[in-house]
Short mmCIF file of C-alpha atoms and ligand atoms in Angstrom, two decimals:
data_model
loop_
_atom_site.label_atom_id
_atom_site.label_comp_id
_atom_site.label_asym_id
_atom_site.label_seq_id
_atom_site.Cartn_x
_atom_site.Cartn_y
_atom_site.Cartn_z
CA UNK A 1453 -12.95 -16.11 35.44
CA UNK A 1454 -15.48 -16.04 32.48
CA UNK A 1455 -18.79 -15.22 32.80
CA UNK A 1456 -21.64 -15.67 30.40
CA UNK A 1457 -24.45 -12.70 30.58
CA UNK A 1458 -27.78 -13.60 28.99
CA UNK A 1459 -29.93 -10.38 29.19
CA UNK A 1460 -31.64 -8.67 26.29
CA UNK A 1461 -31.74 -5.01 27.54
CA UNK A 1462 -28.65 -3.26 26.13
CA UNK A 1463 -28.29 -0.76 28.75
CA UNK A 1464 -28.38 -3.19 31.63
CA UNK A 1465 -26.29 -5.71 29.46
CA UNK A 1466 -23.42 -2.79 28.91
CA UNK A 1467 -23.44 -1.79 32.38
CA UNK A 1468 -22.92 -5.30 33.62
CA UNK A 1469 -20.27 -5.99 30.94
CA UNK A 1470 -18.40 -2.70 31.79
CA UNK A 1471 -18.44 -3.50 35.55
CA UNK A 1472 -17.60 -6.87 35.24
CA UNK A 1473 -14.49 -6.22 33.08
CA UNK A 1474 -13.20 -3.65 35.56
CA UNK A 1475 -13.28 -6.50 38.05
CA UNK A 1476 -11.16 -8.44 36.01
CA UNK A 1477 -13.83 -10.87 34.60
CA UNK A 1478 -14.03 -12.06 30.84
CA UNK A 1479 -17.57 -11.24 29.55
CA UNK A 1480 -19.91 -12.88 26.77
CA UNK A 1481 -22.87 -11.16 26.22
CA UNK A 1482 -26.13 -12.59 24.56
CA UNK A 1483 -29.19 -11.02 24.23
CA UNK A 1484 -31.56 -13.94 22.97
CA UNK A 1485 -32.58 -16.83 25.13
CA UNK A 1486 -31.87 -19.61 22.47
CA UNK A 1487 -28.49 -18.44 21.81
CA UNK A 1488 -27.84 -17.93 25.32
CA UNK A 1489 -28.83 -21.66 26.17
CA UNK A 1490 -26.59 -22.75 23.34
CA UNK A 1491 -23.55 -20.67 24.50
CA UNK A 1492 -23.93 -21.92 28.25
CA UNK A 1493 -24.21 -25.56 27.17
CA UNK A 1494 -21.31 -25.61 24.54
CA UNK A 1495 -18.65 -23.21 26.24
CA UNK A 1496 -16.83 -23.39 29.59
CA UNK A 1497 -18.03 -20.43 32.01
CA UNK A 1498 -17.23 -20.19 35.63
CA UNK A 1499 -21.05 -18.49 36.20
CA UNK A 1500 -23.88 -17.33 34.07
CA UNK A 1501 -25.74 -14.29 34.92
CA UNK A 1502 -29.64 -14.96 33.45
CA UNK A 1503 -32.14 -12.54 32.76
CA UNK A 1504 -35.80 -14.01 33.11
CA UNK A 1505 -37.71 -12.16 30.54
CA UNK A 1506 -35.73 -12.83 27.04
CA UNK A 1507 -36.72 -13.40 23.56
CA UNK A 1508 -36.43 -16.87 22.57
CA UNK A 1509 -36.25 -19.18 25.64
CA UNK A 1510 -36.84 -17.53 28.71
CA UNK A 1511 -34.54 -17.45 31.89
CA UNK A 1512 -36.48 -20.15 33.97
CA UNK A 1513 -36.65 -22.34 30.79
CA UNK A 1514 -32.87 -22.05 30.64
CA UNK A 1515 -32.37 -22.56 33.69
CA UNK A 1516 -34.48 -25.78 34.02
CA UNK A 1517 -32.93 -27.42 30.90
CA UNK A 1518 -29.26 -26.56 32.30
CA UNK A 1519 -30.21 -28.15 35.58
CA UNK A 1520 -32.06 -31.25 33.72
CA UNK A 1521 -28.67 -31.91 31.97
CA UNK A 1522 -26.75 -31.75 35.25
CA UNK A 1523 -24.83 -28.72 34.23
CA UNK A 1524 -23.02 -27.56 37.42
CA UNK A 1525 -22.37 -23.99 36.41
CA UNK A 1526 -23.40 -21.39 39.09
CA UNK A 1527 -26.35 -19.07 37.77
CA UNK A 1528 -27.38 -15.74 39.29
CA UNK A 1529 -31.01 -14.59 38.18
CA UNK A 1530 -31.75 -11.13 37.40
CA UNK A 1531 -35.16 -10.36 38.44
CA UNK A 1532 -37.85 -7.60 38.82
CA UNK A 1533 -38.61 -6.40 42.20
CA UNK A 1534 -41.99 -7.31 42.34
CA UNK A 1535 -41.62 -10.94 40.75
CA UNK A 1536 -41.45 -12.63 44.02
CA UNK A 1537 -42.68 -15.95 42.47
CA UNK A 1538 -40.23 -15.93 39.60
CA UNK A 1539 -37.56 -15.71 42.44
CA UNK A 1540 -38.84 -18.68 44.26
CA UNK A 1541 -39.01 -20.71 41.27
CA UNK A 1542 -36.02 -19.82 40.22
CA UNK A 1543 -34.27 -20.78 43.38
CA UNK A 1544 -36.45 -24.24 43.19
CA UNK A 1545 -35.01 -24.90 40.10
CA UNK A 1546 -31.61 -25.02 41.12
CA UNK A 1547 -30.38 -20.93 40.80
CA UNK A 1548 -27.54 -20.26 43.07
CA UNK A 1549 -28.76 -16.72 43.87
CA UNK A 1550 -30.64 -13.92 42.39
CA UNK A 1551 -30.62 -9.88 42.22
CA UNK A 1552 -33.64 -7.52 41.80
CA UNK A 1553 -33.30 -4.71 39.26
CA UNK A 1554 -32.04 -2.38 39.79
CA UNK A 1555 -28.71 -3.34 41.60
CA UNK A 1556 -25.37 -1.81 42.13
CA UNK A 1557 -22.56 -3.87 40.36
CA UNK A 1558 -20.71 -4.23 43.45
CA UNK A 1559 -23.42 -6.75 44.62
CA UNK A 1560 -23.25 -8.69 41.51
CA UNK A 1561 -19.51 -8.86 41.70
CA UNK A 1562 -19.82 -10.00 45.46
CA UNK A 1563 -22.69 -12.54 44.53
CA UNK A 1564 -20.83 -14.05 41.67
CA UNK A 1565 -17.54 -14.65 43.89
CA UNK A 1566 -19.97 -16.31 46.37
CA UNK A 1567 -21.37 -18.70 44.10
CA UNK A 1568 -18.21 -19.52 42.40
CA UNK A 1569 -16.68 -20.19 45.71
CA UNK A 1570 -19.38 -22.59 46.42
CA UNK A 1571 -19.11 -24.26 43.26
CA UNK A 1572 -15.29 -24.66 43.64
CA UNK A 1573 -16.16 -27.09 46.47
CA UNK A 1574 -15.11 -24.81 49.47
CA UNK A 1575 -18.44 -25.54 51.29
CA UNK A 1576 -16.53 -25.29 54.87
CA UNK A 1577 -15.13 -21.67 53.95
CA UNK A 1578 -11.86 -22.92 56.04
CA UNK A 1579 -8.59 -23.04 53.98
CA UNK A 1580 -6.12 -24.93 56.08
CA UNK A 1581 -2.35 -26.14 55.90
CA UNK A 1582 -0.72 -27.41 59.08
CA UNK A 1583 -1.41 -25.19 61.68
CA UNK A 1584 -2.40 -22.07 59.41
CA UNK A 1585 -5.95 -21.65 59.11
CA UNK A 1586 -8.04 -19.23 57.09
CA UNK A 1587 -11.69 -18.34 57.74
CA UNK A 1588 -12.91 -16.91 54.46
CA UNK A 1589 -16.20 -15.46 55.82
CA UNK A 1590 -14.96 -14.01 58.93
CA UNK A 1591 -11.66 -13.23 57.20
CA UNK A 1592 -9.84 -14.42 60.32
CA UNK A 1593 -6.29 -15.89 59.98
CA UNK A 1594 -4.70 -18.04 62.61
CA UNK A 1595 -1.33 -19.64 62.90
CA UNK A 1596 -0.91 -22.15 65.61
CA UNK A 1597 -3.97 -20.72 67.58
CA UNK A 1598 -2.51 -16.97 67.24
CA UNK A 1599 -4.47 -14.40 65.61
CA UNK A 1600 -2.50 -12.90 62.34
CA UNK A 1601 -3.66 -9.56 61.18
CA UNK A 1602 -3.50 -9.11 57.40
CA UNK A 1603 -4.35 -6.09 55.31
CA UNK A 1604 -7.23 -6.71 52.49
CA UNK A 1605 -4.41 -7.06 49.77
CA UNK A 1606 -2.42 -9.49 51.93
CA UNK A 1607 -5.55 -11.53 52.57
CA UNK A 1608 -6.29 -11.55 48.86
CA UNK A 1609 -2.44 -12.71 48.32
CA UNK A 1610 -2.59 -15.63 50.97
CA UNK A 1611 -6.03 -17.10 49.84
CA UNK A 1612 -5.18 -16.93 46.25
CA UNK A 1613 -1.83 -19.03 46.95
CA UNK A 1614 -3.70 -21.26 49.37
CA UNK A 1615 -6.44 -22.02 47.07
CA UNK A 1616 -3.97 -23.61 44.46
CA UNK A 1617 -1.65 -25.56 46.49
CA UNK A 1618 1.11 -27.14 44.52
CA UNK A 1619 0.54 -24.87 41.54
CA UNK A 1620 3.22 -22.16 40.42
CA UNK A 1621 1.57 -18.69 40.16
CA UNK A 1622 3.54 -16.19 38.03
CA UNK A 1623 3.72 -12.47 39.28
CA UNK A 1624 1.61 -11.58 36.32
CA UNK A 1625 -1.20 -13.97 37.57
CA UNK A 1626 -0.92 -12.85 41.03
CA UNK A 1627 -1.00 -8.93 40.01
CA UNK A 1628 -4.07 -9.89 38.14
CA UNK A 1629 -6.16 -11.72 40.66
CA UNK A 1630 -4.82 -9.69 43.75
CA UNK A 1631 -4.50 -6.02 42.13
CA UNK A 1632 -6.89 -6.74 39.10
CA UNK A 1633 -3.68 -5.30 37.00
CA UNK A 1634 -4.07 -6.35 33.72
CA UNK A 1635 -0.37 -5.36 33.04
CA UNK A 1636 3.08 -5.88 34.70
CA UNK A 1637 3.46 -2.91 37.07
CA UNK A 1638 7.15 -3.26 36.65
CA UNK A 1639 7.94 -3.28 40.26
CA UNK A 1640 8.84 -5.64 43.04
CA UNK A 1641 5.16 -5.31 44.54
CA UNK A 1642 4.29 -8.86 44.66
CA UNK A 1643 7.68 -9.82 46.31
CA UNK A 1644 7.31 -7.10 48.91
CA UNK A 1645 3.81 -8.56 49.69
CA UNK A 1646 4.83 -12.24 49.73
CA UNK A 1647 7.80 -10.83 52.05
CA UNK A 1648 5.08 -9.33 54.26
CA UNK A 1649 2.66 -12.40 54.42
CA UNK A 1650 5.48 -14.60 55.19
CA UNK A 1651 6.68 -12.70 57.97
CA UNK A 1652 2.98 -12.23 59.47
CA UNK A 1653 2.24 -15.89 59.22
CA UNK A 1654 5.44 -16.74 60.80
CA UNK A 1655 6.64 -18.86 57.53
CA UNK A 1656 9.66 -20.82 58.16
CA UNK A 1657 12.41 -20.11 55.66
CA UNK A 1658 13.65 -23.73 56.04
CA UNK A 1659 10.10 -25.12 55.48
CA UNK A 1660 8.13 -22.75 53.97
CA UNK A 1661 4.53 -22.66 53.00
CA UNK A 1662 5.15 -20.26 50.51
CA UNK A 1663 7.84 -21.21 48.16
CA UNK A 1664 9.68 -19.25 45.89
CA UNK A 1665 9.89 -20.63 42.13
CA UNK A 1666 13.10 -18.62 41.11
CA UNK A 1667 12.53 -16.56 38.09
CA UNK A 1668 8.91 -17.43 37.98
CA UNK A 1669 6.59 -16.83 41.14
CA UNK A 1670 5.37 -18.35 44.12
CA UNK A 1671 3.70 -21.53 45.08
CA UNK A 1672 1.91 -22.59 47.99
CA UNK A 1673 3.26 -26.05 49.33
CA UNK A 1674 0.95 -29.41 48.98
CA UNK A 1675 -0.22 -30.79 52.01
CA1 CA B 3078 -35.31 -9.07 29.80
#
């Protein structure tokens, strides 16, 4: 997931970059509004973190111009605590969310996940495959109306697979997304977790929802 951070205060910018990179995001930093606007309109990002007071074009102008061009990229605004008008104007202009400074990096990470999920078209927040349903907000998993108890990792693994039905996900990709490892742990960690999830959701080996792709990884069946 690639994020553009347009923020001119160097300390805040590097705090954001470090925090997001630790969470597995790829981050481009930019400290100038005009350059930031150019980046946002010429490169692909999954989300933009946008400060309001910037040298060059200010954040609200960038947002207005992005939305005038129908750029759908999710935008999270960074605002001063006192600046209610800015926040309201930002939301009216099409910001997806905002954070007031100072904030914890975990808050920004949570907002980014939420706005990207919405932008990905998961308005219902329900994933479904046959009689397996997953509620992304309540984190409730049901198979055939029976509740399935998953750990946080197991939940993350199942939803990662379910979000890309029909697509083969390699063990390395799964490690990166579920454990945030940027390296191969050199164990059968992924296989062990897939087995656990299969067992818990009562996956039928003859007609599995989670298919093994030999030597590569796993694939969630396409409905
Ligand atoms: Ca600023």
